[in-house]
Tab-separated table of C-alpha atoms in Angstrom:
chain	number	residue	atom	x	y	z
A	7	MET	CA	63.066	13.153	-11.311
A	8	GLU	CA	66.143	12.582	-13.528
A	9	VAL	CA	66.066	14.123	-16.921
A	10	TRP	CA	66.314	10.833	-18.812
A	11	LYS	CA	63.230	9.607	-17.131
A	12	ILE	CA	61.274	12.564	-18.184
A	13	VAL	CA	62.525	12.415	-21.741
A	14	LEU	CA	61.569	8.607	-21.866
A	15	GLN	CA	58.066	9.585	-20.391
A	16	PHE	CA	57.517	12.031	-23.160
A	17	VAL	CA	58.850	9.795	-25.915
A	18	THR	CA	56.531	6.849	-24.627
A	19	ALA	CA	53.518	9.213	-24.147
A	20	VAL	CA	53.884	10.443	-27.743
A	21	ALA	CA	54.321	6.839	-28.969
A	22	GLY	CA	51.287	5.696	-26.973
A	23	CYS	CA	49.104	8.525	-28.625
A	24	PHE	CA	50.433	7.567	-32.166
A	25	GLY	CA	49.408	3.949	-31.322
A	26	PHE	CA	45.943	4.945	-30.355
A	27	ALA	CA	45.795	7.315	-33.373
A	28	ILE	CA	46.127	4.063	-35.439
A	29	VAL	CA	43.813	1.999	-33.256
A	30	PHE	CA	40.942	4.697	-33.514
A	31	HIS	CA	41.286	4.992	-37.255
A	32	VAL	CA	42.468	8.632	-37.315
A	33	GLY	CA	43.243	9.583	-40.842
A	34	CYS	CA	46.866	8.846	-41.561
A	35	ASN	CA	47.699	12.473	-42.642
A	36	GLU	CA	46.646	13.488	-39.076
A	37	TRP	CA	48.659	10.985	-37.091
A	38	LEU	CA	51.626	13.099	-36.215
A	39	VAL	CA	49.625	16.285	-35.392
A	40	ALA	CA	47.254	14.195	-33.135
A	41	SER	CA	50.024	12.335	-31.321
A	42	PHE	CA	51.902	15.563	-30.661
A	43	GLY	CA	49.087	16.599	-28.415
A	44	GLY	CA	50.080	13.907	-26.078
A	45	ALA	CA	53.392	15.948	-25.353
A	46	VAL	CA	51.374	19.017	-24.863
A	47	SER	CA	49.079	17.529	-22.347
A	48	TRP	CA	51.787	15.573	-20.643
A	49	ALA	CA	53.847	18.813	-20.356
A	50	ALA	CA	51.072	20.820	-18.792
A	51	TYR	CA	50.397	17.937	-16.361
A	52	LEU	CA	54.147	17.667	-15.274
A	53	LEU	CA	54.539	21.479	-14.952
A	54	MET	CA	51.334	21.808	-12.904
A	55	LEU	CA	52.198	18.813	-10.710
A	56	SER	CA	55.535	20.256	-9.683
A	57	ALA	CA	54.082	23.759	-9.254
A	58	SER	CA	51.041	22.748	-7.204
A	59	GLY	CA	51.895	19.292	-5.860
A	60	ASN	CA	48.296	18.193	-6.458
A	61	ASP	CA	47.585	15.357	-8.778
A	62	TYR	CA	43.968	16.514	-9.336
A	63	VAL	CA	44.767	20.167	-10.089
A	64	ALA	CA	47.450	18.777	-12.535
A	65	ALA	CA	44.791	16.562	-14.169
A	66	PHE	CA	42.484	19.433	-14.701
A	67	VAL	CA	45.244	21.556	-16.261
A	68	GLY	CA	46.662	18.702	-18.294
A	69	SER	CA	43.239	17.854	-19.941
A	70	ALA	CA	42.542	21.562	-20.291
A	71	ALA	CA	45.672	21.855	-22.430
A	72	SER	CA	44.670	18.785	-24.428
A	73	ALA	CA	41.316	20.425	-25.177
A	74	PHE	CA	42.860	23.740	-26.096
A	75	TYR	CA	45.240	22.060	-28.415
A	76	GLY	CA	42.371	19.977	-29.865
A	77	GLU	CA	40.148	23.004	-30.610
A	78	MET	CA	43.113	24.917	-32.122
A	79	ILE	CA	44.107	22.175	-34.441
A	80	ALA	CA	40.517	21.519	-35.442
A	81	ARG	CA	40.059	25.022	-36.523
A	82	LYS	CA	43.186	24.726	-38.740
A	83	VAL	CA	42.267	21.543	-40.478
A	84	ARG	CA	38.516	21.884	-40.330
A	85	ALA	CA	37.805	18.463	-38.429
A	86	PRO	CA	35.869	17.676	-35.294
A	87	ALA	CA	37.900	18.605	-32.261
A	88	THR	CA	37.331	15.433	-30.469
A	89	VAL	CA	39.655	13.508	-32.664
A	90	PHE	CA	42.625	15.558	-31.540
A	91	THR	CA	41.400	16.083	-27.737
A	92	VAL	CA	40.864	12.373	-27.160
A	93	ILE	CA	44.278	11.371	-28.651
A	94	ALA	CA	45.971	14.223	-26.714
A	95	PHE	CA	44.699	13.209	-23.272
A	96	VAL	CA	45.782	9.500	-23.714
A	97	PRO	CA	48.805	9.910	-21.477
A	98	LEU	CA	46.619	11.237	-18.613
A	99	ILE	CA	43.755	8.528	-18.945
A	100	PRO	CA	43.717	6.859	-15.523
A	101	GLY	CA	43.412	3.422	-17.361
A	102	ALA	CA	46.149	1.884	-15.120
A	103	SER	CA	44.606	2.897	-11.815
A	104	LEU	CA	41.127	1.830	-13.131
A	105	TYR	CA	42.602	-1.735	-13.699
A	106	ARG	CA	44.628	-1.666	-10.358
A	107	ALA	CA	41.385	-0.648	-8.621
A	108	ALA	CA	39.414	-3.587	-10.053
A	109	ASP	CA	42.333	-5.872	-9.631
A	110	ALA	CA	42.685	-5.157	-5.885
A	111	LEU	CA	38.969	-5.527	-5.392
A	112	MET	CA	38.957	-8.986	-7.111
A	113	ASN	CA	41.815	-10.057	-4.992
A	114	GLY	CA	40.233	-9.118	-1.625
A	115	HIS	CA	42.324	-6.024	-0.934
A	116	SER	CA	39.032	-4.032	-0.462
A	117	GLU	CA	40.891	-1.082	1.499
A	118	GLU	CA	43.484	-0.557	-1.333
A	119	GLY	CA	40.894	-1.192	-4.003
A	120	ARG	CA	38.535	1.485	-2.527
A	121	ARG	CA	41.235	4.049	-2.271
A	122	LEU	CA	42.177	3.466	-5.962
A	123	ALA	CA	38.640	3.526	-6.984
A	124	VAL	CA	38.041	6.944	-5.402
A	125	TYR	CA	41.309	8.273	-6.914
A	126	THR	CA	40.258	6.946	-10.341
A	127	LEU	CA	36.983	8.529	-10.236
A	128	ALA	CA	38.079	11.869	-8.919
A	129	PHE	CA	40.915	12.070	-11.445
A	130	ALA	CA	38.649	11.286	-14.382
A	131	ALA	CA	36.152	13.879	-13.096
A	132	CYS	CA	38.858	16.528	-12.950
A	133	MET	CA	39.986	15.583	-16.470
A	134	SER	CA	36.416	15.796	-17.786
A	135	ALA	CA	35.944	19.131	-16.072
A	136	GLY	CA	39.222	20.515	-17.718
A	137	VAL	CA	38.023	19.411	-21.148
A	138	VAL	CA	34.429	20.795	-20.723
A	139	VAL	CA	35.359	24.061	-19.178
A	140	THR	CA	38.013	24.642	-21.987
A	141	THR	CA	35.769	23.711	-24.723
A	142	LEU	CA	32.954	25.908	-23.549
A	143	ILE	CA	35.112	28.923	-23.224
A	144	LEU	CA	36.914	28.477	-26.482
A	145	ARG	CA	33.605	27.966	-28.199
A	146	LYS	CA	31.975	31.025	-26.778
A	147	MET	CA	34.949	33.133	-27.670
A	148	GLY	CA	35.100	31.601	-31.323
A	149	LYS	CA	31.377	32.555	-31.667
A	150	VAL	CA	31.971	36.121	-30.492
A	151	ARG	CA	34.885	36.728	-32.821
A	152	ALA	CA	33.100	35.112	-35.788
A	153	GLY	CA	30.129	37.383	-35.013
A	154	ARG	CA	32.526	40.457	-35.135
A	155	ILE	CA	34.128	39.517	-38.330
A	156	SER	CA	30.825	38.836	-40.203
A	157	GLY	CA	29.274	41.953	-38.501
B	263	MET	CA	7.699	20.059	-48.659
B	264	ASN	CA	5.531	17.123	-48.911
B	265	ARG	CA	5.381	14.326	-46.410
B	266	GLU	CA	7.220	11.827	-48.563
B	267	GLU	CA	10.161	14.118	-49.186
B	268	ALA	CA	10.376	14.885	-45.492
B	269	GLU	CA	10.328	11.318	-44.680
B	270	GLU	CA	13.260	10.621	-47.068
B	271	TYR	CA	15.169	13.413	-45.519
B	272	LEU	CA	14.703	12.082	-42.115
B	273	TYR	CA	15.717	8.584	-43.139
B	274	CYS	CA	18.937	10.101	-44.453
B	275	ALA	CA	19.529	12.222	-41.248
B	276	LEU	CA	18.991	9.176	-39.093
B	277	ASP	CA	21.472	7.058	-41.312
B	278	ILE	CA	24.086	9.725	-40.575
B	279	GLY	CA	23.263	9.949	-36.851
B	280	GLN	CA	23.334	6.035	-36.609
B	281	LEU	CA	26.754	5.786	-38.341
B	282	LEU	CA	28.106	8.729	-36.170
B	283	LEU	CA	27.059	6.840	-32.962
B	284	ALA	CA	28.422	3.571	-34.044
B	285	SER	CA	31.715	5.191	-34.717
B	286	GLY	CA	32.056	6.526	-31.324
B	287	ALA	CA	30.789	10.178	-31.783
B	288	GLU	CA	29.363	12.092	-28.731
B	289	VAL	CA	25.690	12.021	-28.110
B	290	ASN	CA	25.272	15.848	-28.474
B	291	ARG	CA	27.127	15.708	-31.746
B	292	VAL	CA	24.656	13.252	-33.121
B	293	GLU	CA	21.752	15.249	-31.777
B	294	ASP	CA	23.223	18.479	-33.297
B	295	THR	CA	23.934	16.990	-36.673
B	296	ILE	CA	20.324	15.464	-37.260
B	297	SER	CA	18.848	18.834	-36.313
B	298	ARG	CA	21.030	20.701	-38.748
B	299	VAL	CA	20.471	18.302	-41.570
B	300	MET	CA	16.749	18.471	-41.018
B	301	ALA	CA	16.878	22.381	-40.805
B	302	ALA	CA	18.873	22.229	-44.105
B	303	ALA	CA	16.108	20.174	-45.607
B	304	GLY	CA	13.477	22.710	-44.660
B	305	VAL	CA	11.995	21.202	-41.524
B	306	PRO	CA	13.233	23.663	-38.915
B	307	LYS	CA	11.239	22.171	-35.898
B	308	VAL	CA	12.764	18.779	-35.081
B	309	GLU	CA	12.911	17.086	-31.597
B	310	VAL	CA	15.965	14.541	-31.194
B	311	PHE	CA	16.643	12.416	-28.340
B	312	SER	CA	19.695	9.989	-28.480
B	313	ILE	CA	21.437	7.949	-25.885
B	314	THR	CA	24.408	5.486	-26.859
B	315	SER	CA	22.052	2.689	-28.067
B	316	ASN	CA	19.060	4.537	-29.457
B	317	ILE	CA	18.107	7.683	-31.539
B	318	THR	CA	14.548	8.868	-31.839
B	319	VAL	CA	13.459	11.841	-33.845
B	320	THR	CA	10.242	13.706	-34.367
B	321	ALA	CA	9.897	16.202	-37.274
B	322	HIS	CA	7.011	18.702	-37.166
B	323	LEU	CA	5.640	19.403	-40.650
B	324	ASP	CA	3.094	21.938	-41.674
B	325	GLY	CA	-0.464	21.715	-40.317
B	326	PHE	CA	-0.002	19.549	-37.124
B	327	GLN	CA	1.672	16.743	-39.087
B	328	THR	CA	4.490	14.984	-37.297
B	329	LEU	CA	7.019	12.248	-38.480
B	330	THR	CA	8.750	9.939	-36.028
B	331	GLN	CA	11.606	7.547	-36.818
B	332	MET	CA	13.815	5.558	-34.417
B	333	ARG	CA	17.163	3.701	-34.778
B	334	ARG	CA	18.819	1.209	-32.541
B	335	VAL	CA	22.537	1.116	-32.294
B	336	TYR	CA	24.191	-2.151	-31.116
B	337	ALA	CA	27.981	-2.060	-31.160
B	338	ILE	CA	30.305	0.973	-30.908
B	339	ARG	CA	33.632	0.827	-32.571
B	340	THR	CA	35.835	4.208	-32.388
B	341	ASN	CA	36.553	5.184	-36.067
B	342	MET	CA	37.753	8.777	-36.066
B	343	ARG	CA	38.125	8.999	-39.839
B	344	ARG	CA	34.391	8.034	-40.301
B	345	ILE	CA	33.357	10.743	-37.834
B	346	GLU	CA	35.295	13.278	-39.803
B	347	GLU	CA	33.756	12.128	-43.037
B	348	LEU	CA	30.201	12.293	-41.818
B	349	ASN	CA	30.916	15.766	-40.125
B	350	GLN	CA	32.069	16.933	-43.664
B	351	LEU	CA	28.901	15.482	-45.171
B	352	SER	CA	26.646	17.206	-42.734
B	353	ARG	CA	28.448	20.381	-43.623
B	354	ASP	CA	28.025	19.901	-47.238
B	355	ILE	CA	24.348	19.087	-46.851
B	356	CYS	CA	24.054	22.440	-45.079
B	357	ALA	CA	25.913	24.509	-47.495
B	358	LYS	CA	24.933	22.925	-50.690
B	359	LYS	CA	21.449	21.669	-49.917
B	360	LEU	CA	22.067	18.161	-51.319
B	361	LYS	CA	19.152	15.958	-52.475
B	362	PRO	CA	18.221	12.778	-50.662
B	363	GLU	CA	19.785	10.753	-53.431
B	364	GLU	CA	22.970	12.516	-53.243
B	365	ILE	CA	23.070	12.068	-49.514
B	366	ARG	CA	22.337	8.407	-49.840
B	367	ASP	CA	25.216	7.975	-52.303
B	368	ARG	CA	27.648	9.729	-49.991
B	369	ILE	CA	26.649	7.633	-47.083
B	370	GLU	CA	27.032	4.454	-49.054
B	371	GLN	CA	30.618	5.573	-50.121
B	372	ILE	CA	31.427	6.283	-46.597
B	373	GLN	CA	30.165	3.030	-45.438
B	374	GLU	CA	31.906	1.011	-48.016
B	375	GLU	CA	35.173	2.621	-47.540
B	376	LYS	CA	37.406	0.150	-45.756
B	377	PRO	CA	39.479	1.561	-42.825
B	378	ALA	CA	42.764	2.334	-44.981
B	379	ASN	CA	44.776	1.254	-42.059
B	380	SER	CA	43.066	-1.989	-41.104
B	381	CYS	CA	46.379	-3.826	-42.004
B	382	LEU	CA	48.172	-1.510	-39.766
B	383	LEU	CA	46.052	-2.218	-36.799
B	384	PRO	CA	48.241	-4.935	-35.348
B	385	ILE	CA	51.173	-2.555	-35.507
B	386	GLY	CA	48.960	0.118	-33.599
B	387	TYR	CA	48.210	-2.401	-30.970
B	388	ALA	CA	52.035	-3.272	-30.539
B	389	ILE	CA	53.039	0.400	-30.357
B	390	VAL	CA	50.468	1.086	-27.601
B	391	SER	CA	51.458	-1.868	-25.601
B	392	GLY	CA	55.142	-1.274	-25.824
B	393	ALA	CA	54.873	2.543	-25.251
B	394	PHE	CA	52.756	1.973	-22.139
B	395	ALA	CA	54.957	-0.865	-20.690
B	396	LEU	CA	57.842	1.571	-20.832
B	397	PHE	CA	55.804	4.608	-19.673
B	398	PHE	CA	54.947	2.687	-16.420
B	399	GLY	CA	58.330	1.815	-15.778
B	400	GLY	CA	59.175	-1.453	-17.533
B	401	ASP	CA	62.587	-2.234	-18.986
B	402	LEU	CA	63.637	-3.116	-22.506
B	403	ASN	CA	62.882	-6.731	-22.067
B	404	ASP	CA	59.206	-5.864	-20.895
B	405	PHE	CA	58.906	-3.680	-23.868
B	406	ALA	CA	59.769	-6.378	-26.275
B	407	ALA	CA	57.363	-8.817	-24.624
B	408	SER	CA	54.579	-6.319	-24.498
B	409	VAL	CA	54.957	-5.344	-28.231
B	410	LEU	CA	54.900	-9.116	-29.205
B	411	ILE	CA	51.765	-9.877	-27.080
B	412	GLY	CA	50.059	-6.630	-28.347
B	413	PHE	CA	50.629	-7.659	-31.802
B	414	LEU	CA	49.297	-11.144	-31.220
B	415	LEU	CA	46.263	-9.838	-29.218
B	416	CYS	CA	45.025	-7.940	-32.255
B	417	TYR	CA	44.525	-11.253	-34.243
B	418	ILE	CA	43.182	-12.892	-31.102
B	419	GLU	CA	40.644	-10.331	-30.680
B	420	ARG	CA	39.685	-10.664	-34.327
B	421	LEU	CA	39.280	-14.437	-33.930
B	422	ILE	CA	37.175	-13.996	-30.798
B	423	SER	CA	34.961	-11.482	-32.387
B	424	ARG	CA	33.972	-14.121	-35.033
B	425	PHE	CA	32.259	-16.163	-32.354
B	426	THR	CA	30.795	-13.544	-30.222
B	427	ASP	CA	29.964	-9.773	-30.390
B	428	ASN	CA	29.477	-9.636	-26.660
B	429	ILE	CA	32.008	-6.985	-25.353
B	430	LEU	CA	32.302	-8.611	-21.885
B	431	MET	CA	32.766	-12.159	-23.225
B	432	THR	CA	35.340	-10.933	-25.701
B	433	ALA	CA	37.199	-8.905	-22.885
B	434	LEU	CA	37.118	-12.037	-20.507
B	435	ILE	CA	38.754	-14.575	-23.081
B	436	TRP	CA	41.072	-11.753	-24.383
B	437	SER	CA	42.462	-10.774	-21.066
B	438	THR	CA	42.820	-14.434	-19.821
B	439	ILE	CA	44.906	-15.188	-22.957
B	440	GLY	CA	46.854	-11.862	-22.377
B	441	GLY	CA	47.572	-12.845	-18.884
B	442	PHE	CA	48.859	-16.318	-19.991
B	443	LEU	CA	51.084	-14.883	-22.636
B	444	ALA	CA	52.656	-12.329	-20.201
B	445	GLN	CA	53.311	-15.034	-17.691
B	446	LEU	CA	54.841	-17.256	-20.553
B	447	THR	CA	57.201	-14.618	-21.710
B	448	VAL	CA	58.391	-14.181	-18.143
B	449	LEU	CA	58.881	-18.049	-17.777
B	450	SER	CA	60.788	-18.272	-21.098
B	451	GLY	CA	63.102	-15.446	-19.894
B	452	LEU	CA	62.029	-12.771	-22.425
B	453	GLY	CA	60.151	-10.535	-20.146
B	454	HIS	CA	61.047	-9.623	-16.521
B	455	HIS	CA	57.826	-8.234	-15.022
B	456	ALA	CA	54.565	-9.809	-15.856
B	457	ASP	CA	52.580	-6.921	-14.271
B	458	LEU	CA	54.368	-4.231	-16.281
B	459	ILE	CA	54.136	-6.168	-19.514
B	460	SER	CA	50.467	-6.608	-19.005
B	461	ILE	CA	49.761	-3.047	-18.139
B	462	GLY	CA	50.866	-2.131	-21.735
B	463	ASN	CA	48.307	-4.512	-23.064
B	464	ILE	CA	45.747	-3.555	-20.706
B	465	MET	CA	45.817	0.106	-21.746
B	466	LEU	CA	44.525	-1.093	-25.088
B	467	PHE	CA	41.320	-2.423	-23.819
B	468	ILE	CA	40.809	-0.792	-20.368
B	469	PRO	CA	37.847	1.686	-20.985
B	470	GLY	CA	39.905	4.470	-19.406
B	471	ILE	CA	38.772	6.942	-22.386
B	472	ALA	CA	35.161	5.620	-22.253
B	473	PHE	CA	35.329	6.245	-18.230
B	474	THR	CA	36.615	9.788	-18.627
B	475	ASN	CA	34.178	10.590	-21.504
B	476	SER	CA	31.229	9.099	-19.503
B	477	ILE	CA	31.803	11.692	-16.807
B	478	ARG	CA	32.126	14.355	-19.559
B	479	ASP	CA	28.776	13.326	-20.817
B	480	MET	CA	27.223	13.896	-17.470
B	481	PHE	CA	28.954	17.200	-17.206
B	482	VAL	CA	27.285	18.510	-20.417
B	483	GLY	CA	23.832	17.239	-19.384
B	484	ASP	CA	23.677	13.764	-21.203
B	485	THR	CA	23.256	12.059	-17.826
B	486	ILE	CA	21.571	8.871	-18.935
B	487	THR	CA	24.317	8.295	-21.792
B	488	GLY	CA	27.067	9.148	-19.039
B	489	LEU	CA	25.466	6.503	-16.677
B	490	ILE	CA	25.204	3.871	-19.395
B	491	ARG	CA	28.864	4.424	-20.407
B	492	PHE	CA	29.998	4.651	-16.781
B	493	MET	CA	28.489	1.294	-15.872
B	494	GLU	CA	29.784	-0.434	-18.990
B	495	SER	CA	33.388	0.692	-18.324
B	496	ILE	CA	33.291	-0.362	-14.691
B	497	LEU	CA	31.864	-3.798	-15.644
B	498	LEU	CA	34.460	-4.084	-18.510
B	499	ALA	CA	37.395	-3.030	-16.105
B	500	GLY	CA	36.192	-5.640	-13.484
B	501	ILE	CA	36.135	-8.398	-16.238
B	502	ILE	CA	39.516	-7.511	-17.433
B	503	ALA	CA	40.845	-7.658	-13.935
B	504	VAL	CA	39.022	-11.151	-13.571
B	505	GLY	CA	40.777	-12.419	-16.707
B	506	PHE	CA	44.104	-11.394	-15.842
B	507	THR	CA	43.759	-12.689	-12.049
B	508	LEU	CA	42.402	-16.062	-13.600
B	509	ALA	CA	45.456	-16.496	-15.965
B	510	GLY	CA	47.846	-15.908	-12.897
B	511	ARG	CA	45.912	-18.177	-10.656
B	512	ILE	CA	45.587	-20.926	-13.153
B	513	LEU	CA	49.224	-20.868	-14.052
B	514	ALA	CA	50.317	-20.643	-10.462
B	515	GLY	CA	48.216	-23.943	-9.672
B	516	LEU	CA	49.728	-25.783	-12.672
B	517	LEU	CA	53.275	-25.016	-11.769
């Protein structure tokens, strides 16, 4: 891929996250921090995609990165992590393929529709797994560390 | 603690839970918050069960007394700021042991607070639309068309929601209009690719986040909630596809 295309992707991904931060009523002092998460998850996704060549593995790593980012920022600003995690994984959301699957099925292209539906489902499952695993690990670690400090 | 006091605390805890759910918080956050608030009030044994549309709580008091209250949640609109504020409130309740009247005041404050950026909402819609039109490979003309349509769609959505609060109905009308507008911008020469213009607008309403979160709900054990959200997002995606197909077919028939 040419460099300008990657740059354009990053700029539009962050802009998309920024837009969603407004649409989801994130507090305005957190807009920039939240949308920067989009760059983090997209970078992790692209790196993993070129390293492994597997879309699903890349989705897992990309969303794991967004959950990591969300948890870290949430600890800094004492806000719920979901705010930052959800905004950060916006560029990875399989919204386009979910729409294309429904569109293909509606127009009678059932073969294409089924393929896209399975892809969307597997992609979303990998993303959820990435978020859940990362959150669990980080919270466990956080609790252990907090215990040591207070103990 | 006497029964009346416990009832008051439970009422407040459910107010917080109901607002959290309606603002798009995860079900396990709602359950967790209610148990914590009740524990801070001095009722350590509470049973909470919540799905996307319902919260049921039973609190166990001394001497085999139980208290049960239930709430129904109808519409969910994501409001992150509200989730943050309610989260802060529940922390304060745990730390400062607030009285029910104080909790009630804080909840009222949070409820009355208008979303600070409600006038910015159309701009948010425009940014999302334009960004994703470019992201999926549109050119500058498609970008301009998508920004314009995204901006308009925010007002159109507000208008539709005055007549119906059925999400599927809203989505059908909204997506048909969105499809028409995209075709019109191409006909007028502003846009180049109707599908790339529309994909920007579709990203606003396609339940991609709800779909992903529904699978996450199932991962963490909230299977019923996950299944409800899963079905809702598939239906919604189908309806949006119907709307855009309808617009394309009607216009093709007219021309």
